[in-house]
Coordinates of C-alpha atoms in Angstrom, one line a residue:
Chain F
E1 CA -8.7 -10.9 8.0
T2 CA -5.6 -8.9 8.6
G3 CA -6.5 -7.7 11.9
V4 CA -7.0 -4.1 10.5
T5 CA -10.8 -3.2 10.0
Q6 CA -12.3 -0.5 8.0
T7 CA -15.8 1.0 7.9
P8 CA -17.7 1.6 5.9
R9 CA -16.4 -0.5 3.0
H10 CA -18.3 1.9 0.4
L11 CA -19.3 5.5 0.8
V12 CA -21.0 8.0 -1.7
M13 CA -21.0 11.4 -0.5
G14 CA -22.0 14.9 -2.1
M15 CA -19.5 17.6 -2.1
T16 CA -21.2 19.6 0.8
N17 CA -21.4 16.6 2.8
K18 CA -19.4 15.6 6.1
K19 CA -18.4 12.0 6.7
S20 CA -16.0 10.0 8.7
L21 CA -13.9 6.8 7.7
K22 CA -13.0 4.5 10.7
C23 CA -10.1 2.2 11.1
E24 CA -9.4 -0.1 14.0
Q25 CA -6.4 -2.4 14.5
H26 CA -6.4 -5.5 16.8
L27 CA -2.6 -6.1 16.4
G28 CA -1.1 -4.1 19.2
H29 CA 0.6 -1.8 16.6
N30 CA 1.9 1.6 17.6
A31 CA 1.8 3.2 14.1
M32 CA -1.1 3.8 11.9
Y33 CA -1.5 5.3 8.4
W34 CA -3.8 6.5 5.9
Y35 CA -3.2 6.1 2.2
K36 CA -5.1 7.0 -0.8
Q37 CA -5.3 4.6 -3.9
S38 CA -6.4 6.1 -7.2
A39 CA -6.5 4.2 -10.4
K40 CA -3.2 3.9 -12.2
K41 CA -1.3 5.8 -9.5
P42 CA 0.9 4.7 -6.6
L43 CA -0.4 4.3 -3.3
E44 CA -0.3 7.9 -1.8
L45 CA 0.7 8.1 1.8
M46 CA -1.4 10.7 3.4
F47 CA -1.0 10.6 7.2
V48 CA 1.2 8.8 9.7
Y49 CA 0.7 8.4 13.5
N50 CA 3.2 7.0 15.9
F51 CA 2.0 6.5 19.4
K52 CA -1.2 8.7 18.6
E53 CA 1.1 11.7 17.4
Q54 CA 0.9 12.7 13.9
T55 CA 4.3 12.4 12.5
E56 CA 3.8 12.9 8.8
N57 CA 1.1 14.9 6.9
N58 CA 2.1 14.6 3.1
S59 CA 0.6 17.9 2.0
V60 CA -2.9 16.8 2.1
P61 CA -5.8 19.1 1.6
S62 CA -7.3 20.5 4.8
R63 CA -10.8 19.0 3.5
F64 CA -9.1 15.5 5.0
S65 CA -8.8 15.7 8.6
P66 CA -7.4 12.8 10.6
E67 CA -7.9 12.0 14.2
C68 CA -6.2 9.3 16.3
P69 CA -7.7 9.1 19.9
N70 CA -5.5 6.0 20.8
S71 CA -3.3 3.5 19.1
S72 CA -5.9 1.3 18.0
H73 CA -8.2 3.7 16.2
L74 CA -7.9 6.1 13.6
F75 CA -10.5 8.3 11.7
L76 CA -10.3 10.3 8.5
H77 CA -13.0 13.2 8.6
L78 CA -14.1 14.4 5.2
H79 CA -15.7 17.7 4.4
T80 CA -16.4 19.6 1.2
L81 CA -14.6 16.9 -1.0
Q82 CA -14.3 17.2 -4.7
P83 CA -14.9 14.4 -7.4
E84 CA -11.2 14.0 -7.8
D85 CA -11.1 12.8 -4.2
S86 CA -12.9 9.6 -5.3
A87 CA -10.6 6.8 -4.6
L88 CA -9.9 3.8 -2.4
Y89 CA -8.8 4.8 1.1
L90 CA -6.5 2.5 2.8
C91 CA -5.6 2.2 6.5
A92 CA -2.6 0.5 7.7
S93 CA -0.6 -0.2 10.9
S94 CA 2.7 -1.4 11.8
Q95 CA 5.1 -1.5 14.7
T96 CA 7.3 1.6 14.6
G97 CA 10.6 0.8 12.9
N98 CA 9.1 -2.6 11.5
T99 CA 8.9 -2.6 7.6
E100 CA 5.7 -4.7 7.4
A101 CA 2.5 -2.7 7.3
F102 CA -0.9 -4.7 7.5
F103 CA -3.6 -3.0 5.5
G104 CA -7.4 -3.0 5.9
Q105 CA -9.6 -3.7 2.9
G106 CA -10.2 -0.1 2.2
T107 CA -13.1 2.3 1.9
R108 CA -14.2 3.0 -1.6
L109 CA -15.2 6.6 -1.7
T110 CA -17.2 8.1 -4.6
V111 CA -17.8 12.0 -4.4
V112 CA -20.7 13.2 -6.5
Chain X
Q1 CA 11.5 11.7 -10.6
K2 CA 9.3 9.2 -8.8
E3 CA 10.9 7.6 -5.7
V4 CA 9.7 4.2 -6.9
E5 CA 8.8 3.6 -10.5
Q6 CA 6.9 0.6 -11.7
D7 CA 5.5 -0.5 -15.1
P8 CA 1.7 -0.6 -14.5
G9 CA 1.0 -3.4 -17.1
P10 CA -1.3 -5.1 -17.3
L11 CA 0.7 -8.3 -17.9
S12 CA -1.1 -11.4 -19.2
V13 CA 0.7 -14.8 -19.2
P14 CA -0.4 -18.4 -19.7
E15 CA -0.5 -20.6 -16.6
G16 CA 2.8 -22.3 -15.9
A17 CA 4.9 -19.4 -17.3
I18 CA 7.7 -17.5 -15.4
V19 CA 6.6 -13.9 -14.4
S20 CA 9.2 -11.2 -14.0
L21 CA 8.0 -8.0 -12.4
N22 CA 10.4 -5.0 -12.0
C23 CA 10.7 -1.7 -10.3
T24 CA 13.4 1.0 -10.0
Y25 CA 14.1 3.4 -7.4
S26 CA 15.9 6.7 -7.1
N27 CA 17.4 6.9 -3.7
S28 CA 20.5 4.9 -3.1
A29 CA 20.0 5.2 0.7
F30 CA 16.9 2.8 0.5
Q31 CA 17.8 -0.6 2.4
Y32 CA 14.5 -2.5 2.7
F33 CA 12.4 -3.4 -0.3
M34 CA 9.1 -5.3 -0.5
W35 CA 6.6 -6.8 -2.6
Y36 CA 3.1 -6.6 -1.7
R37 CA 0.3 -8.5 -3.5
Q38 CA -3.4 -6.8 -3.7
Y39 CA -6.3 -9.0 -4.8
S40 CA -9.4 -7.1 -6.2
R41 CA -11.4 -5.5 -3.5
K42 CA -8.7 -6.2 -0.8
G43 CA -6.0 -4.2 0.7
P44 CA -2.4 -5.0 -0.1
E45 CA -0.7 -7.8 1.8
L46 CA 3.2 -8.3 2.4
L47 CA 4.5 -11.0 0.1
M48 CA 8.1 -10.8 0.6
Y49 CA 10.9 -8.4 1.8
T50 CA 14.5 -8.2 1.3
Y51 CA 17.4 -6.3 2.8
S52 CA 20.0 -4.6 0.8
S53 CA 21.1 -6.6 -2.4
G54 CA 20.7 -10.2 -3.2
N55 CA 17.9 -12.7 -3.5
K56 CA 15.4 -14.0 -1.5
E57 CA 13.5 -17.3 -2.2
D58 CA 10.2 -18.3 -0.9
G59 CA 8.4 -21.2 -2.6
R60 CA 7.5 -20.1 -6.1
F61 CA 8.6 -16.5 -5.5
T62 CA 12.0 -14.9 -5.6
A63 CA 12.7 -11.3 -4.8
Q64 CA 15.9 -9.9 -6.2
V65 CA 17.5 -6.5 -5.4
D66 CA 20.4 -5.0 -7.4
K67 CA 21.5 -1.9 -5.6
S68 CA 24.3 -0.9 -8.1
S69 CA 21.3 -0.3 -10.6
K70 CA 18.7 0.4 -8.2
Y71 CA 16.4 -2.4 -9.7
I72 CA 14.3 -4.6 -7.8
S73 CA 12.6 -7.7 -9.4
L74 CA 9.9 -10.3 -8.2
F75 CA 9.9 -13.7 -10.1
I76 CA 7.1 -16.1 -10.0
R77 CA 7.8 -19.5 -11.1
D78 CA 5.0 -22.0 -12.3
S79 CA 2.6 -19.2 -12.3
Q80 CA -1.0 -20.2 -11.3
P81 CA -4.5 -18.4 -12.0
S82 CA -4.6 -17.6 -8.1
D83 CA -1.5 -15.4 -8.7
S84 CA -3.6 -13.1 -10.7
A85 CA -3.5 -9.8 -8.7
T86 CA -1.9 -6.3 -8.5
Y87 CA 1.7 -6.5 -7.3
L88 CA 3.3 -3.4 -5.7
C89 CA 6.8 -3.0 -5.0
A90 CA 7.7 -0.8 -2.1
T91 CA 10.6 0.8 -0.1
Y92 CA 11.0 1.9 3.6
S93 CA 12.4 5.2 3.5
S94 CA 12.4 6.4 7.2
A95 CA 10.6 5.7 10.3
S96 CA 7.2 4.3 9.4
K97 CA 7.2 5.7 5.8
I98 CA 6.8 3.1 3.2
I99 CA 6.7 4.4 -0.5
F100 CA 5.0 2.4 -3.2
G101 CA 5.2 1.9 -6.8
S102 CA 1.9 2.2 -8.9
G103 CA 1.5 -1.6 -9.1
T104 CA 1.5 -4.0 -12.0
R105 CA -1.7 -5.7 -12.8
L106 CA -1.0 -9.4 -13.5
S107 CA -3.3 -12.1 -15.1
I108 CA -2.5 -15.5 -15.4
R109 CA -4.6 -17.5 -18.2
P110 CA -5.6 -21.0 -17.5

């Protein structure tokens, strides 16, 4: 247990569905991230939040919509996804300026 | 050019062998370099980090950075089956932005 919890662990959704991924960290960190991990590709940084403010949007399509209501919680809202969006979505947290990021176990998303 | 490049493997070695995992990076301004380990169905976890050039040792693991050639390495001595995982190199490029390589899948055969 790393202190970063992601739910659900697995999600299958149709292309017209709307779903949300949830991340919660119990480490007192002030930075939270969403990463996408596809087979044989580097971990792709999607969004960064520092002190609840979005500081990085790595050219992510608008069908992915992040929300950070407080420093402990991060959501990723999904709508009208494509099959190529199927991947492992990882949430991480850290202290701003600290190089160590703590990851959750990820949500395995399959878009059908 | 990718900011961090890593041979994806897979790499399979017998138990007890010395393992060498390598990455290259493109930006000479990078100063912090990390190695993460990811077991199947788990998120990555930080294994080691180094600052600037040089070596850092932790038990059977040694991280090495050569800034002149923009080359980072992880050596595992006396490899064990429990070391079987995907190893990701990473660098810290700016405030709260960590850039990862694609990961090398390592398998240690008993």
